[in-house]
CSV table of C-alpha atoms and ligand atoms in Angstrom, one decimal:
chain,number,residue,atom,x,y,z
S,758,MET,CA,114.6,-101.6,-51.9
S,759,ASN,CA,114.3,-99.2,-54.8
S,760,GLN,CA,116.8,-100.5,-57.3
S,761,LYS,CA,117.4,-102.7,-60.4
S,762,LYS,CA,116.5,-106.3,-59.9
S,763,PHE,CA,119.3,-108.8,-58.9
S,764,LYS,CA,120.0,-111.3,-61.7
S,765,VAL,CA,119.9,-114.8,-60.2
S,766,GLY,CA,120.6,-118.4,-61.1
S,767,ILE,CA,119.1,-121.6,-59.8
S,768,ILE,CA,121.6,-124.5,-59.6
S,769,GLY,CA,119.6,-127.8,-59.3
S,770,ALA,CA,116.7,-126.1,-61.0
S,771,THR,CA,115.1,-129.3,-62.2
S,772,GLY,CA,114.8,-130.9,-58.7
S,773,MET,CA,112.1,-130.7,-56.1
S,774,VAL,CA,113.6,-127.7,-54.3
S,775,GLY,CA,114.8,-126.1,-57.6
S,776,GLN,CA,111.2,-126.2,-58.9
S,777,ARG,CA,110.0,-124.5,-55.7
S,778,PHE,CA,112.7,-121.8,-56.2
S,779,ALA,CA,111.5,-121.3,-59.8
S,780,LEU,CA,107.9,-120.7,-58.6
S,781,LEU,CA,108.9,-118.4,-55.7
S,782,LEU,CA,111.1,-116.3,-58.0
S,783,GLU,CA,108.5,-116.1,-60.8
S,784,ASN,CA,107.3,-112.6,-59.8
S,785,HIS,CA,109.8,-111.7,-57.1
S,786,PRO,CA,110.1,-107.9,-56.6
S,787,TRP,CA,113.9,-108.0,-56.2
S,788,PHE,CA,115.1,-111.0,-58.2
S,789,GLU,CA,115.0,-112.0,-61.8
S,790,VAL,CA,115.9,-115.6,-62.8
S,791,LYS,CA,118.5,-115.5,-65.6
S,792,VAL,CA,120.0,-119.0,-65.5
S,793,LEU,CA,118.6,-122.5,-64.8
S,794,ALA,CA,121.4,-125.0,-64.2
S,795,ALA,CA,121.4,-128.7,-63.5
S,796,SER,CA,123.5,-131.8,-64.3
S,797,ALA,CA,125.1,-132.6,-67.6
S,798,ARG,CA,122.1,-135.0,-68.2
S,799,SER,CA,119.7,-132.0,-68.5
S,800,ALA,CA,122.1,-129.4,-69.9
S,801,GLY,CA,121.3,-128.1,-73.4
S,802,LYS,CA,117.6,-129.1,-73.1
S,803,LYS,CA,114.6,-126.8,-72.6
S,804,TYR,CA,113.5,-126.6,-68.9
S,805,GLY,CA,109.9,-127.4,-69.9
S,806,ASP,CA,110.9,-130.6,-71.7
S,807,VAL,CA,113.1,-131.8,-68.8
S,808,VAL,CA,110.6,-131.2,-66.0
S,809,GLU,CA,107.7,-132.6,-68.0
S,810,GLY,CA,106.4,-135.7,-66.1
S,811,ARG,CA,108.5,-134.7,-63.0
S,812,TRP,CA,107.0,-131.3,-62.2
S,813,HIS,CA,106.1,-131.8,-58.5
S,814,MET,CA,104.4,-128.4,-57.8
S,815,THR,CA,100.6,-128.1,-57.6
S,816,LYS,CA,100.9,-124.8,-59.5
S,817,ASP,CA,101.6,-125.1,-63.2
S,818,LEU,CA,105.1,-124.5,-64.6
S,819,PRO,CA,105.2,-120.8,-65.4
S,820,GLU,CA,105.4,-120.0,-69.2
S,821,LYS,CA,108.6,-117.8,-68.7
S,822,TYR,CA,110.7,-120.9,-67.8
S,823,LYS,CA,109.5,-123.3,-70.4
S,824,ASP,CA,111.9,-122.4,-73.2
S,825,MET,CA,114.9,-121.5,-71.1
S,826,VAL,CA,117.8,-123.8,-72.0
S,827,ILE,CA,119.4,-125.5,-69.0
S,828,VAL,CA,123.1,-124.9,-68.4
S,829,ASP,CA,125.5,-127.5,-67.0
S,830,ALA,CA,126.2,-126.5,-63.4
S,831,GLU,CA,129.8,-127.5,-63.9
S,832,ASN,CA,130.2,-124.5,-66.3
S,833,VAL,CA,130.8,-122.2,-63.4
S,834,GLU,CA,132.3,-119.2,-65.2
S,835,GLU,CA,129.5,-119.3,-67.8
S,836,VAL,CA,126.8,-119.2,-65.1
S,837,ALA,CA,128.7,-116.7,-62.8
S,838,SER,CA,129.1,-114.3,-65.7
S,839,GLN,CA,125.3,-114.0,-66.2
S,840,VAL,CA,124.1,-113.5,-62.6
S,841,ASP,CA,124.6,-111.5,-59.4
S,842,PHE,CA,124.3,-114.6,-57.2
S,843,CYS,CA,122.9,-118.2,-57.3
S,844,PHE,CA,120.6,-120.4,-55.2
S,845,CYS,CA,121.9,-123.9,-55.0
S,846,ALA,CA,119.9,-127.1,-54.3
S,847,VAL,CA,121.6,-130.1,-55.8
S,848,ASN,CA,121.6,-133.8,-55.1
S,849,MET,CA,125.2,-134.8,-55.2
S,850,LYS,CA,127.8,-136.2,-52.8
S,851,LYS,CA,128.6,-133.8,-50.0
S,852,ASP,CA,132.3,-133.3,-51.0
S,853,GLU,CA,131.2,-132.6,-54.6
S,854,ILE,CA,128.6,-130.0,-53.4
S,855,LYS,CA,131.2,-128.4,-51.1
S,856,ALA,CA,133.7,-128.1,-54.0
S,857,LEU,CA,131.1,-126.9,-56.5
S,858,GLU,CA,129.8,-124.2,-54.1
S,859,GLU,CA,133.3,-123.0,-53.4
S,860,ARG,CA,134.1,-122.8,-57.1
S,861,TYR,CA,131.1,-120.5,-57.5
S,862,ALA,CA,132.1,-118.4,-54.5
S,863,LYS,CA,135.6,-118.1,-55.9
S,864,ALA,CA,134.2,-117.0,-59.3
S,865,GLU,CA,132.7,-114.1,-57.3
S,866,CYS,CA,129.2,-115.5,-57.5
S,867,PRO,CA,127.7,-115.7,-54.0
S,868,ILE,CA,125.8,-118.9,-53.2
S,869,VAL,CA,122.7,-119.1,-51.1
S,870,SER,CA,122.6,-122.8,-50.4
S,871,ASN,CA,119.9,-125.2,-49.5
S,872,ASN,CA,122.3,-128.1,-49.2
S,873,SER,CA,123.8,-129.3,-46.0
S,874,ALA,CA,127.4,-129.7,-47.2
S,875,HIS,CA,128.7,-126.4,-45.8
S,876,ARG,CA,126.5,-126.1,-42.8
S,877,PHE,CA,129.4,-126.9,-40.4
S,878,THR,CA,132.1,-125.0,-42.3
S,879,PRO,CA,133.0,-122.7,-39.4
S,880,ASP,CA,133.0,-119.4,-41.4
S,881,VAL,CA,129.9,-120.2,-43.4
S,882,PRO,CA,126.8,-118.6,-41.8
S,883,MET,CA,123.8,-120.8,-41.3
S,884,VAL,CA,121.0,-118.4,-40.9
S,885,ILE,CA,117.3,-118.2,-40.1
S,886,PRO,CA,116.8,-114.5,-40.7
S,887,GLU,CA,114.4,-114.0,-37.7
S,888,ILE,CA,117.0,-115.7,-35.4
S,889,ASN,CA,120.6,-115.1,-36.1
S,890,ALA,CA,120.9,-112.4,-38.8
S,891,ASP,CA,124.0,-111.1,-37.0
S,892,HIS,CA,126.0,-114.2,-38.1
S,893,LEU,CA,126.3,-112.6,-41.6
S,894,GLU,CA,129.2,-110.7,-40.1
S,895,ILE,CA,131.3,-113.8,-40.5
S,896,ILE,CA,131.2,-113.3,-44.3
S,897,ASP,CA,134.1,-110.9,-44.3
S,898,ALA,CA,136.3,-113.6,-42.7
S,899,GLN,CA,135.1,-116.2,-45.2
S,900,ARG,CA,135.9,-113.9,-48.1
S,901,LYS,CA,139.4,-113.4,-46.8
S,902,ARG,CA,139.9,-117.2,-46.6
S,903,LEU,CA,138.5,-117.7,-50.1
S,904,GLY,CA,140.4,-114.7,-51.5
S,905,THR,CA,137.2,-113.2,-52.9
S,906,LYS,CA,135.8,-109.6,-53.1
S,907,ARG,CA,132.1,-110.6,-53.5
S,908,GLY,CA,131.9,-114.3,-53.5
S,909,PHE,CA,130.8,-116.3,-50.4
S,910,ILE,CA,128.6,-119.1,-49.3
S,911,ALA,CA,125.6,-118.7,-46.9
S,912,VAL,CA,123.4,-121.6,-46.0
S,913,LYS,CA,120.0,-122.2,-44.5
S,914,SER,CA,119.5,-124.9,-41.9
S,915,ASN,CA,117.7,-128.2,-42.2
S,916,CYS,CA,114.0,-128.3,-42.6
S,917,SER,CA,113.3,-130.5,-39.5
S,918,LEU,CA,114.4,-127.8,-37.0
S,919,GLN,CA,112.6,-124.9,-38.6
S,920,SER,CA,109.4,-125.7,-36.7
S,921,TYR,CA,110.8,-126.0,-33.1
S,922,VAL,CA,113.9,-123.7,-33.1
S,923,PRO,CA,111.8,-120.6,-33.9
S,924,ALA,CA,109.5,-121.4,-30.9
S,925,ILE,CA,112.4,-122.1,-28.5
S,926,HIS,CA,114.4,-119.1,-29.6
S,927,PRO,CA,112.5,-116.3,-27.8
S,928,LEU,CA,112.5,-118.4,-24.6
S,929,LYS,CA,116.1,-119.3,-24.7
S,930,GLU,CA,117.3,-116.1,-23.1
S,931,LEU,CA,114.8,-116.8,-20.2
S,932,GLY,CA,116.8,-120.0,-19.5
S,933,VAL,CA,115.5,-122.9,-21.6
S,934,ASN,CA,118.4,-125.4,-21.5
S,935,LYS,CA,116.9,-128.8,-22.3
S,936,VAL,CA,114.8,-129.8,-25.3
S,937,LEU,CA,113.4,-133.0,-26.6
S,938,ALA,CA,111.8,-132.9,-30.1
S,939,CYS,CA,110.1,-135.7,-32.0
S,940,THR,CA,109.6,-134.6,-35.6
S,941,TYR,CA,106.9,-136.0,-38.0
S,942,GLN,CA,108.3,-135.2,-41.4
S,943,ALA,CA,106.7,-135.0,-44.8
S,944,ILE,CA,107.8,-137.0,-47.8
S,945,SER,CA,108.7,-133.9,-49.9
S,946,GLY,CA,111.6,-133.5,-47.5
S,947,ALA,CA,113.1,-136.6,-49.3
S,948,GLY,CA,112.4,-135.0,-52.7
S,949,LYS,CA,109.4,-137.5,-53.1
S,950,THR,CA,105.7,-137.5,-53.8
S,951,PHE,CA,103.2,-140.3,-53.1
S,952,LYS,CA,103.5,-141.1,-56.8
S,953,THR,CA,107.3,-141.6,-56.7
S,954,TRP,CA,107.2,-143.1,-53.2
S,955,PRO,CA,104.0,-145.3,-53.0
S,956,GLU,CA,105.4,-147.3,-50.0
S,957,MET,CA,104.7,-144.2,-47.9
S,958,ILE,CA,100.9,-144.5,-48.4
S,959,ASP,CA,99.5,-145.8,-45.1
S,960,ASN,CA,102.9,-146.1,-43.6
S,961,VAL,CA,105.3,-144.6,-41.1
S,962,ILE,CA,109.1,-145.0,-41.3
S,963,PRO,CA,110.9,-144.5,-38.0
S,964,TYR,CA,114.2,-143.5,-39.6
S,965,ILE,CA,115.5,-140.6,-41.7
S,966,GLY,CA,119.2,-140.9,-42.3
S,967,GLY,CA,121.3,-138.1,-40.7
S,968,GLU,CA,118.3,-136.1,-39.7
S,969,GLU,CA,118.5,-136.6,-35.9
S,970,GLU,CA,122.2,-135.4,-35.8
S,971,LYS,CA,121.2,-132.3,-37.9
S,972,SER,CA,118.2,-131.6,-35.7
S,973,GLU,CA,120.3,-131.8,-32.5
S,974,GLN,CA,123.5,-130.1,-33.8
S,975,GLU,CA,122.4,-127.4,-36.3
S,976,PRO,CA,120.5,-125.3,-33.6
S,977,LEU,CA,123.7,-125.1,-31.6
S,978,LYS,CA,125.5,-123.3,-34.5
S,979,ILE,CA,122.5,-121.1,-35.1
S,980,TRP,CA,122.6,-120.0,-31.4
S,981,GLY,CA,126.4,-119.8,-31.5
S,982,HIS,CA,128.6,-116.7,-31.5
S,983,ILE,CA,131.5,-115.4,-33.6
S,984,GLU,CA,134.9,-115.8,-32.1
S,985,ASN,CA,138.3,-115.7,-34.0
S,986,ASN,CA,136.7,-115.7,-37.4
S,987,GLU,CA,134.6,-118.8,-36.7
S,988,ILE,CA,131.1,-119.4,-35.5
S,989,VAL,CA,131.4,-121.3,-32.2
S,990,LYS,CA,128.4,-123.5,-31.2
S,991,THR,CA,126.5,-122.7,-28.0
S,992,ASP,CA,126.9,-125.1,-25.1
S,993,ASP,CA,124.1,-123.7,-23.0
S,994,ILE,CA,121.3,-125.9,-24.4
S,995,ALA,CA,121.1,-129.6,-25.1
S,996,ILE,CA,118.7,-131.1,-27.6
S,997,THR,CA,117.7,-134.7,-28.3
S,998,ALA,CA,115.6,-135.6,-31.3
S,999,GLN,CA,113.8,-138.5,-33.0
S,1000,CYS,CA,112.8,-137.9,-36.6
S,1001,ILE,CA,110.0,-140.0,-38.2
S,1002,ARG,CA,108.8,-140.0,-41.8
S,1003,VAL,CA,105.0,-139.8,-42.0
S,1004,PRO,CA,102.5,-140.0,-44.9
S,1005,VAL,CA,102.1,-136.3,-45.5
S,1006,SER,CA,103.0,-134.5,-48.7
S,1007,ASP,CA,104.3,-131.2,-47.3
S,1008,GLY,CA,104.7,-129.9,-43.7
S,1009,HIS,CA,106.9,-131.0,-40.8
S,1010,THR,CA,105.3,-131.3,-37.3
S,1011,ALA,CA,107.3,-131.5,-34.1
S,1012,ALA,CA,106.2,-132.5,-30.6
S,1013,VAL,CA,108.5,-130.6,-28.2
S,1014,PHE,CA,109.3,-130.8,-24.6
S,1015,MET,CA,111.4,-128.2,-22.9
S,1016,SER,CA,112.8,-127.3,-19.5
S,1017,PHE,CA,114.4,-124.2,-18.0
S,1018,LYS,CA,117.6,-124.0,-16.0
S,1019,ASP,CA,117.3,-124.7,-12.3
S,1020,GLY,CA,116.7,-121.6,-10.3
S,1021,VAL,CA,115.4,-119.3,-13.0
S,1022,LYS,CA,111.9,-117.9,-12.8
S,1023,LYS,CA,109.9,-119.8,-15.4
S,1024,PRO,CA,107.4,-117.8,-17.5
S,1025,SER,CA,103.8,-118.9,-17.2
S,1026,VAL,CA,101.8,-120.4,-20.2
S,1027,ASP,CA,100.2,-117.1,-20.8
S,1028,GLU,CA,103.5,-115.3,-20.7
S,1029,ILE,CA,105.1,-117.7,-23.2
S,1030,ILE,CA,102.2,-117.3,-25.6
S,1031,LYS,CA,102.5,-113.5,-25.4
S,1032,ILE,CA,106.3,-113.8,-26.0
S,1033,TRP,CA,105.6,-116.0,-29.1
S,1034,GLU,CA,102.9,-113.7,-30.5
S,1035,SER,CA,104.9,-110.5,-30.1
S,1036,TYR,CA,108.3,-111.9,-31.3
S,1037,LYS,CA,109.8,-110.1,-34.3
S,1038,GLY,CA,113.2,-110.8,-35.9
S,1039,ARG,CA,115.4,-108.9,-38.4
S,1040,ALA,CA,113.3,-110.2,-41.3
S,1041,GLN,CA,110.2,-108.4,-39.9
S,1042,GLU,CA,112.1,-105.2,-39.0
S,1043,LEU,CA,113.4,-104.9,-42.5
S,1044,GLU,CA,110.0,-105.9,-43.9
S,1045,LEU,CA,111.7,-108.4,-46.3
S,1046,PRO,CA,109.3,-109.4,-49.2
S,1047,SER,CA,109.1,-113.0,-48.2
S,1048,ALA,CA,109.0,-112.5,-44.4
S,1049,PRO,CA,105.8,-113.4,-42.6
S,1050,LYS,CA,104.2,-110.5,-40.9
S,1051,GLN,CA,104.0,-112.6,-37.8
S,1052,PHE,CA,106.7,-115.2,-37.4
S,1053,LEU,CA,105.0,-117.4,-34.7
S,1054,HIS,CA,101.3,-118.0,-34.7
S,1055,TYR,CA,99.8,-119.6,-31.6
S,1056,PHE,CA,96.6,-121.6,-31.9
S,1057,THR,CA,94.4,-122.1,-28.9
S,1058,GLU,CA,92.2,-124.9,-30.3
S,1059,PRO,CA,93.3,-128.3,-28.8
S,1060,ASP,CA,93.5,-129.9,-32.2
S,1061,ARG,CA,95.7,-127.3,-34.0
S,1062,PRO,CA,98.1,-126.7,-35.7
S,1063,GLN,CA,97.2,-129.1,-38.4
S,1064,ILE,CA,99.1,-129.7,-41.6
S,1065,LYS,CA,96.2,-129.1,-44.0
S,1066,SER,CA,94.9,-125.9,-42.4
S,1067,GLU,CA,98.2,-124.3,-41.3
S,1068,ARG,CA,101.0,-125.3,-43.6
S,1069,ASN,CA,100.4,-122.5,-46.1
S,1070,LEU,CA,100.0,-119.8,-43.4
S,1071,GLU,CA,101.6,-116.5,-44.6
S,1072,ASN,CA,102.7,-118.2,-47.9
S,1073,GLY,CA,104.2,-121.1,-46.0
S,1074,MET,CA,106.7,-118.9,-44.2
S,1075,ALA,CA,105.1,-118.6,-40.8
S,1076,VAL,CA,105.5,-121.2,-38.0
S,1077,SER,CA,102.4,-122.5,-36.2
S,1078,VAL,CA,102.4,-123.5,-32.5
S,1079,GLY,CA,99.8,-125.0,-30.3
S,1080,ARG,CA,99.0,-127.2,-27.3
S,1081,LEU,CA,101.4,-125.4,-24.9
S,1082,ARG,CA,100.9,-127.0,-21.4
S,1083,GLU,CA,102.9,-128.0,-18.3
S,1084,ASP,CA,104.5,-131.4,-18.4
S,1085,THR,CA,105.2,-133.9,-15.6
S,1086,GLN,CA,108.8,-134.6,-16.5
S,1087,TYR,CA,109.9,-131.4,-18.5
S,1088,ASP,CA,108.6,-127.9,-17.6
S,1089,TYR,CA,106.4,-127.6,-20.7
S,1090,LYS,CA,105.4,-129.4,-23.9
S,1091,PHE,CA,103.9,-128.1,-27.1
S,1092,VAL,CA,103.4,-128.9,-30.8
S,1093,CYS,CA,104.6,-126.9,-33.7
S,1094,MET,CA,104.6,-127.1,-37.5
S,1095,SER,CA,106.2,-125.5,-40.6
S,1096,HIS,CA,106.1,-126.0,-44.3
S,1097,ASN,CA,109.3,-127.9,-45.1
S,1098,THR,CA,109.8,-126.9,-48.7
S,1099,LEU,CA,108.8,-123.3,-48.2
S,1100,ARG,CA,110.0,-122.0,-44.8
S,1101,GLY,CA,112.2,-125.2,-44.5
S,1102,ALA,CA,113.8,-125.1,-47.9
S,1103,ALA,CA,113.4,-122.8,-50.9
S,1104,GLY,CA,111.4,-120.1,-49.1
S,1105,GLY,CA,113.9,-119.9,-46.3
S,1106,ALA,CA,116.7,-119.6,-48.8
S,1107,VAL,CA,114.9,-116.8,-50.7
S,1108,LEU,CA,114.3,-115.0,-47.4
S,1109,LEU,CA,118.0,-115.4,-46.5
S,1110,ALA,CA,118.9,-113.9,-50.0
S,1111,GLU,CA,116.6,-111.0,-49.3
S,1112,LEU,CA,118.3,-110.4,-46.0
S,1113,LEU,CA,121.8,-110.6,-47.7
S,1114,CYS,CA,120.6,-108.0,-50.3
S,1115,ALA,CA,119.1,-105.7,-47.7
S,1116,GLU,CA,122.2,-105.8,-45.6
S,1117,GLY,CA,124.5,-105.0,-48.6
S,1118,TYR,CA,126.2,-108.3,-49.0
S,1119,MET,CA,125.2,-108.7,-52.6
S,1120,ASP,CA,126.3,-105.2,-53.7
X,1915,NAP,N1,113.3,-131.6,-50.7
X,1915,NAP,C1,113.4,-130.9,-49.6
X,1915,NAP,O1,112.4,-130.6,-48.9
X,1915,NAP,C2,114.7,-130.5,-49.1
X,1915,NAP,C3,114.8,-129.8,-47.9
X,1915,NAP,C4,116.0,-129.3,-47.4
X,1915,NAP,C5,117.1,-129.6,-48.1
X,1915,NAP,N2,117.1,-130.3,-49.3
X,1915,NAP,C6,118.3,-130.5,-50.0
X,1915,NAP,O2,118.3,-129.8,-51.2
X,1915,NAP,C7,119.0,-130.5,-52.2
X,1915,NAP,C8,118.1,-130.8,-53.4
X,1915,NAP,O3,117.1,-131.6,-53.0
X,1915,NAP,P1,115.9,-132.0,-53.9
X,1915,NAP,O4,114.9,-132.7,-53.1
X,1915,NAP,O5,115.5,-130.8,-54.7
X,1915,NAP,O6,116.7,-133.1,-54.9
X,1915,NAP,P2,116.2,-133.6,-56.3
X,1915,NAP,O7,114.7,-133.4,-56.5
X,1915,NAP,O8,116.8,-135.0,-56.4
X,1915,NAP,O9,117.0,-132.6,-57.4
X,1915,NAP,C9,118.3,-132.7,-57.5
X,1915,NAP,C10,118.9,-131.6,-58.4
X,1915,NAP,O10,120.3,-131.7,-58.4
X,1915,NAP,C11,120.7,-131.8,-59.8
X,1915,NAP,N3,121.9,-132.6,-59.9
X,1915,NAP,C12,122.1,-133.9,-59.6
X,1915,NAP,N4,123.4,-134.3,-59.8
X,1915,NAP,C13,124.0,-133.2,-60.3
X,1915,NAP,C14,125.3,-132.9,-60.8
X,1915,NAP,N5,126.3,-133.8,-60.8
X,1915,NAP,N6,125.6,-131.6,-61.2
X,1915,NAP,C15,124.7,-130.7,-61.2
X,1915,NAP,N7,123.4,-130.9,-60.8
X,1915,NAP,C16,123.1,-132.1,-60.3
X,1915,NAP,C17,119.6,-132.5,-60.5
X,1915,NAP,O11,119.7,-132.2,-61.9
X,1915,NAP,P3,119.2,-133.3,-63.0
X,1915,NAP,O12,117.7,-133.1,-63.1
X,1915,NAP,O13,119.9,-132.8,-64.2
X,1915,NAP,O14,119.6,-134.6,-62.6
X,1915,NAP,C18,118.4,-131.7,-59.9
X,1915,NAP,O15,118.3,-130.5,-60.5
X,1915,NAP,C19,119.6,-131.7,-51.5
X,1915,NAP,O16,120.9,-131.4,-51.1
X,1915,NAP,C20,118.7,-131.9,-50.4
X,1915,NAP,O17,119.3,-132.6,-49.3
X,1915,NAP,C21,115.9,-130.8,-49.8
């Protein structure tokens, strides 16, 4: 896009995802960070001072943010008056997040949210740009409900499903109707590092609160359709999931089993790999700045994809797949992996914001 940069704010800028936003937006070709907002505890202080000792990124804190003074996220009008839209990643109660995001939308400041609070609000699009970019059309209905001209909320989905939903998506229209996914999730998904969560060293925890419901239900909305100003979940696929926390810093892996509807002609292993390798979504068509050139990368080696070698593929925005083979109970099984704080969190939200800009929703 050949135009002036959009002015953006980061709400929750001091947190794990907020820090990732700050890094991703440091030299972004379309976006310029104008406001860093967080809780009243941090407001009025310099960003560099607040994140000192709790900077979780491997790359150093960029100079440009160090002296920026943090604004209280509750000062909605103050933030909204300085930006074209905001990213939001806050750790608050769900109803408080819902109310805060709506206040921003009603102040005509669009919100691109990393939070789960609005994922099931029927007129809030939950978008993976390569999969359901068409759901942005619901924004007109949402604006009508909110009484806004510009303001709206758009959300990205949970990090756990961003490894297996992309791989299932191009096969869904060929008749996949049953999926079992076991996810092996990194500790950064809980906003933690090994320093702040030493119990995770040499450990596995077989429970992540709320994650299995999200993993099973969110894809149904992503694959849903718009009807009467709402996104209606699909009922042509069933997913069951188990989500397990593993001692990995970044990167969620999923072991997936899938079956096709009775009576359909199932593609062969080679055909499925070809479908994955050639799949392109709206993000690739529009050549969005954060879009991976290739969304799905298939690895033929029996011991790939691995966290350490694959998580940063295409700046952490590509999804890695491997070990596709026939199964004795389901039709096929495979393994996939994606970076949970890049593709699965801040990177996915930045890509969604790019899509919204390219499609004219931020004008
Ligand atoms: N980590 C991940 O990989 C991941 C992935 C997907 C989704 N998420 C979601 O993203 C959100 C943020 O996660 P995180 O891991 O970045 O959390 P985090 O590290 O705990 O950071 C939370 C942020 O929220 C701010 N905050 C807390 N209470 C607030 C309040 N009352 N008003 C305004 N700001 C407030 C904090 O500001 P102060 O520093 O001032 O307290 C901080 O900036 C959560 O909803 C989480 O579920 C996280």
